[in-house]
CSV table of C-alpha atoms in Angstrom, one decimal:
chain,number,residue,atom,x,y,z
D,1,SER,CA,42.9,-33.8,-61.3
D,2,GLN,CA,44.6,-36.6,-62.8
D,3,GLN,CA,43.1,-38.3,-65.9
D,4,GLY,CA,44.7,-41.7,-66.6
D,5,GLU,CA,45.3,-44.3,-63.7
D,6,GLU,CA,47.5,-46.8,-64.0
D,7,ASP,CA,47.4,-50.6,-62.4
D,8,PRO,CA,49.0,-51.8,-60.4
D,9,GLN,CA,51.2,-48.8,-58.9
D,10,ALA,CA,53.9,-51.3,-58.4
D,11,LEU,CA,55.1,-54.5,-60.2
D,12,SER,CA,57.9,-56.7,-59.5
D,13,ILE,CA,58.9,-59.5,-61.9
D,14,GLN,CA,62.2,-61.8,-62.7
D,15,GLU,CA,64.4,-61.4,-65.5
D,16,GLY,CA,62.5,-62.5,-68.6
D,17,GLU,CA,59.3,-62.2,-67.7
D,18,ASN,CA,56.6,-60.5,-69.6
D,19,ALA,CA,55.3,-57.2,-67.9
D,20,THR,CA,51.6,-56.0,-68.1
D,21,MET,CA,50.1,-52.4,-67.2
D,22,ASN,CA,47.0,-51.1,-67.6
D,23,CYS,CA,45.7,-47.5,-68.0
D,24,SER,CA,42.2,-46.3,-67.6
D,25,TYR,CA,41.1,-42.5,-68.2
D,26,LYS,CA,38.2,-41.1,-67.9
D,27,THR,CA,37.1,-38.2,-71.1
D,28,SER,CA,37.3,-38.5,-74.8
D,29,ILE,CA,41.4,-38.8,-76.6
D,30,ASN,CA,42.6,-37.7,-78.9
D,31,ASN,CA,45.3,-40.5,-78.4
D,32,LEU,CA,47.1,-41.8,-75.8
D,33,GLN,CA,51.0,-42.0,-75.0
D,34,TRP,CA,53.2,-44.4,-72.6
D,35,TYR,CA,56.3,-42.7,-71.3
D,36,ARG,CA,59.2,-44.3,-68.8
D,37,GLN,CA,60.8,-42.5,-66.3
D,38,ASN,CA,64.1,-43.7,-65.1
D,39,SER,CA,64.4,-42.3,-61.3
D,40,GLY,CA,65.0,-38.7,-60.8
D,41,ARG,CA,65.2,-38.9,-64.9
D,42,GLY,CA,63.1,-36.6,-67.4
D,43,LEU,CA,60.5,-38.8,-69.3
D,44,VAL,CA,61.2,-41.1,-72.3
D,45,HIS,CA,58.4,-41.6,-75.5
D,46,LEU,CA,57.8,-45.0,-75.5
D,47,ILE,CA,55.0,-45.0,-77.9
D,48,LEU,CA,51.7,-43.4,-79.1
D,49,ILE,CA,48.7,-44.9,-80.5
D,50,ARG,CA,45.5,-43.5,-81.7
D,51,SER,CA,41.9,-43.1,-80.4
D,52,ASN,CA,41.1,-45.2,-83.8
D,53,GLU,CA,44.0,-47.7,-83.3
D,54,ARG,CA,43.6,-50.8,-81.3
D,55,GLU,CA,47.0,-52.2,-81.1
D,56,LYS,CA,50.2,-51.1,-81.6
D,57,HIS,CA,53.7,-52.5,-81.6
D,58,SER,CA,57.3,-51.1,-81.1
D,59,GLY,CA,60.2,-53.7,-80.6
D,60,ARG,CA,59.3,-55.7,-77.0
D,61,LEU,CA,56.7,-53.0,-76.6
D,62,ARG,CA,52.7,-53.8,-77.6
D,63,VAL,CA,50.0,-51.4,-76.7
D,64,THR,CA,46.4,-52.0,-76.9
D,65,LEU,CA,43.6,-49.0,-76.1
D,66,ASP,CA,40.2,-50.3,-75.8
D,67,THR,CA,38.3,-46.6,-75.5
D,68,SER,CA,34.6,-48.3,-75.0
D,69,LYS,CA,36.1,-49.3,-71.9
D,70,LYS,CA,38.5,-46.2,-71.7
D,71,SER,CA,41.3,-48.6,-71.1
D,72,SER,CA,45.1,-49.2,-72.5
D,73,SER,CA,47.4,-51.7,-71.8
D,74,LEU,CA,51.4,-51.6,-71.7
D,75,LEU,CA,53.0,-55.2,-72.0
D,76,ILE,CA,56.8,-55.1,-72.5
D,77,THR,CA,58.1,-58.6,-73.2
D,78,ALA,CA,61.1,-60.7,-72.2
D,79,SER,CA,62.1,-58.0,-69.7
D,80,ARG,CA,65.4,-56.9,-69.0
D,81,ALA,CA,67.0,-55.4,-66.2
D,82,ALA,CA,67.3,-51.8,-67.8
D,83,ASP,CA,63.8,-51.7,-67.9
D,84,THR,CA,63.3,-51.1,-64.5
D,85,ALA,CA,61.5,-47.9,-64.4
D,86,SER,CA,58.4,-45.9,-63.7
D,87,TYR,CA,56.1,-46.2,-66.7
D,88,PHE,CA,53.1,-43.5,-67.1
D,89,CYS,CA,50.5,-43.6,-69.6
D,90,ALA,CA,49.4,-39.6,-70.7
D,91,THR,CA,46.2,-38.8,-72.3
D,92,LYS,CA,45.5,-36.2,-75.1
D,93,GLY,CA,43.0,-34.1,-75.1
D,94,ALA,CA,43.1,-30.6,-77.3
D,95,GLN,CA,46.0,-29.8,-76.2
D,96,LYS,CA,47.5,-31.2,-73.2
D,97,LEU,CA,48.9,-34.0,-71.9
D,98,VAL,CA,47.3,-35.4,-68.6
D,99,PHE,CA,49.5,-38.4,-66.4
D,100,GLY,CA,48.8,-41.1,-64.5
D,101,GLN,CA,50.3,-41.5,-61.4
D,102,GLY,CA,52.5,-44.8,-62.9
D,103,THR,CA,53.7,-47.9,-62.6
D,104,ARG,CA,57.1,-48.7,-61.1
D,105,LEU,CA,58.3,-51.7,-62.6
D,106,THR,CA,61.2,-53.8,-61.1
D,107,ILE,CA,63.3,-56.2,-63.0
D,108,ASN,CA,65.0,-58.5,-60.7
D,109,PRO,CA,67.9,-60.3,-62.2
L,1,GLY,CA,63.0,-38.8,-81.3
L,2,ALA,CA,63.7,-34.9,-81.4
L,3,VAL,CA,65.9,-33.7,-78.3
L,4,VAL,CA,64.9,-31.1,-75.4
L,5,SER,CA,67.0,-30.0,-73.3
L,6,GLN,CA,66.9,-28.3,-70.2
L,7,HIS,CA,69.6,-26.4,-68.3
L,8,PRO,CA,70.4,-26.6,-65.4
L,9,SER,CA,70.2,-30.2,-64.7
L,10,TRP,CA,70.0,-28.9,-60.5
L,11,VAL,CA,70.8,-26.1,-58.7
L,12,ILE,CA,70.4,-25.0,-55.0
L,13,CYS,CA,69.4,-21.7,-54.0
L,14,LYS,CA,68.7,-19.3,-51.2
L,15,SER,CA,65.0,-18.9,-49.7
L,16,GLY,CA,63.8,-15.2,-50.5
L,17,THR,CA,66.0,-15.2,-54.6
L,18,SER,CA,65.0,-16.4,-57.5
L,19,VAL,CA,66.0,-19.1,-60.0
L,20,LYS,CA,65.6,-19.6,-63.8
L,21,ILE,CA,65.6,-22.8,-65.5
L,22,GLU,CA,65.9,-23.1,-69.3
L,23,CYS,CA,63.9,-25.7,-72.0
L,24,ARG,CA,65.4,-25.4,-75.4
L,25,SER,CA,63.9,-28.1,-78.4
L,26,LEU,CA,67.3,-28.6,-80.0
L,27,ASP,CA,66.0,-30.2,-83.4
L,28,PHE,CA,62.4,-28.9,-83.8
L,29,GLN,CA,60.8,-25.8,-83.8
L,30,ALA,CA,58.3,-26.0,-80.3
L,31,THR,CA,55.3,-24.0,-81.0
L,32,THR,CA,54.1,-25.4,-77.6
L,33,MET,CA,55.5,-26.2,-74.3
L,34,PHE,CA,54.7,-27.5,-71.2
L,35,TRP,CA,56.3,-27.1,-67.4
L,36,TYR,CA,55.6,-29.9,-65.1
L,37,ARG,CA,56.6,-30.2,-61.4
L,38,GLN,CA,57.0,-33.8,-59.5
L,39,PHE,CA,57.0,-34.8,-56.1
L,40,PRO,CA,59.2,-37.7,-55.5
L,41,LYS,CA,57.4,-40.8,-56.1
L,42,GLN,CA,54.5,-38.9,-57.3
L,43,SER,CA,53.6,-38.3,-61.1
L,44,LEU,CA,53.8,-35.5,-63.0
L,45,MET,CA,51.7,-31.9,-62.2
L,46,LEU,CA,51.4,-29.6,-65.3
L,47,MET,CA,51.9,-26.4,-64.3
L,48,ALA,CA,51.4,-24.2,-67.5
L,49,THR,CA,51.3,-24.5,-71.2
L,50,SER,CA,52.9,-22.1,-73.3
L,51,ASN,CA,52.4,-20.9,-76.8
L,52,GLU,CA,55.0,-19.1,-78.8
L,53,GLY,CA,54.7,-15.2,-78.8
L,54,SER,CA,51.4,-15.7,-76.0
L,55,LYS,CA,50.9,-15.8,-72.3
L,56,ALA,CA,51.3,-18.7,-70.7
L,57,THR,CA,47.9,-20.3,-69.5
L,58,TYR,CA,48.3,-21.6,-66.1
L,59,GLU,CA,46.9,-24.7,-64.4
L,60,GLN,CA,44.3,-23.8,-61.1
L,61,GLY,CA,46.3,-23.7,-57.8
L,62,VAL,CA,49.7,-22.0,-59.8
L,63,GLU,CA,50.5,-18.7,-58.7
L,64,LYS,CA,51.6,-17.2,-62.5
L,65,ASP,CA,53.2,-14.2,-60.5
L,66,LYS,CA,55.3,-16.5,-58.3
L,67,PHE,CA,56.5,-19.1,-61.3
L,68,LEU,CA,56.8,-16.6,-64.5
L,69,ILE,CA,56.8,-18.5,-67.9
L,70,ASN,CA,58.0,-17.3,-71.1
L,71,HIS,CA,58.1,-18.4,-74.2
L,72,ALA,CA,59.7,-15.8,-76.6
L,73,SER,CA,60.7,-18.0,-79.2
L,74,LEU,CA,60.0,-21.5,-80.8
L,75,THR,CA,63.2,-22.8,-79.6
L,76,LEU,CA,63.2,-21.5,-75.6
L,77,SER,CA,60.8,-21.5,-72.7
L,78,THR,CA,62.1,-20.3,-69.4
L,79,LEU,CA,60.6,-21.0,-65.7
L,80,THR,CA,61.4,-18.6,-63.3
L,81,VAL,CA,60.7,-19.4,-59.4
L,82,THR,CA,60.6,-16.3,-58.1
L,83,SER,CA,61.4,-15.6,-54.4
L,84,ALA,CA,61.8,-19.0,-54.2
L,85,HIS,CA,61.1,-20.8,-50.6
L,86,PRO,CA,62.0,-24.4,-49.2
L,87,GLU,CA,58.3,-25.6,-50.3
L,88,ASP,CA,59.2,-24.6,-53.8
L,89,SER,CA,61.7,-27.4,-53.7
L,90,SER,CA,60.9,-30.0,-56.6
L,91,PHE,CA,62.0,-31.6,-60.0
L,92,TYR,CA,60.4,-29.6,-62.5
L,93,ILE,CA,60.4,-31.2,-66.0
L,94,CYS,CA,59.5,-29.1,-69.4
L,95,SER,CA,57.8,-30.3,-72.4
L,96,ALA,CA,57.9,-28.9,-76.2
L,97,ARG,CA,55.7,-30.6,-79.0
L,98,GLY,CA,55.8,-28.9,-82.6
L,99,GLN,CA,53.1,-27.7,-85.0
L,100,GLY,CA,50.9,-30.2,-85.5
L,101,ALA,CA,52.7,-33.1,-83.9
L,102,ASP,CA,50.9,-35.4,-81.8
L,103,THR,CA,54.1,-36.2,-79.6
L,104,ILE,CA,55.4,-34.5,-77.3
L,105,TYR,CA,59.0,-34.4,-75.8
L,106,PHE,CA,60.3,-34.1,-72.4
L,107,GLY,CA,63.7,-32.3,-70.9
L,108,GLU,CA,65.6,-34.3,-68.5
L,109,GLY,CA,64.4,-31.9,-65.4
L,110,SER,CA,65.5,-29.6,-62.9
L,111,TRP,CA,65.9,-30.0,-59.5
L,112,LEU,CA,65.3,-27.6,-57.3
L,113,THR,CA,66.4,-27.0,-54.0
L,114,VAL,CA,65.8,-24.0,-52.1
L,115,VAL,CA,67.4,-23.6,-48.1
């Protein structure tokens, strides 16, 4: 069964706006990772946040982690058309990554 | 980031034949590789985890005799779909992780169509 659940399942915004996606998980984790997938392509690693971290930045990306609520959020600021993709959170326990259902993000020009 | 190469990108095969997909880590030694399957507009389903030199660990519901996984070296893992059927048509993605590393890198995926 899937560990993570992303919310919303689909998000459509105008270029330049910020996009926020949320992820909830069920069990204890070592870290949580966010990935992007363009249609029909492989996954691109975006950012990793460890269980003892609360916030992390990478360029236009900001990730937060709340282990007490078992949730994480991914914020993309100043969105661009090229950000259109599916975004997945993945939680890592002992060894393997378990993915959520993903959020399909569409940036409208 | 590290590079994981997957080949072929797409393959069409006849029902009943076998097809092999390769996953290579190009610039790091992958002690662990993972194989996923993804249906259209759905998430990734982990099929199996393989550690170099040992047998793969399959997820529940995945037929090990149908999906043969070999991880004979630190840079190469292969997935062989045996006696393929149309329902095996899917997008297969591999990923790899180095020794002690947290980040897992993905290949570009392979589209399999069984006709």
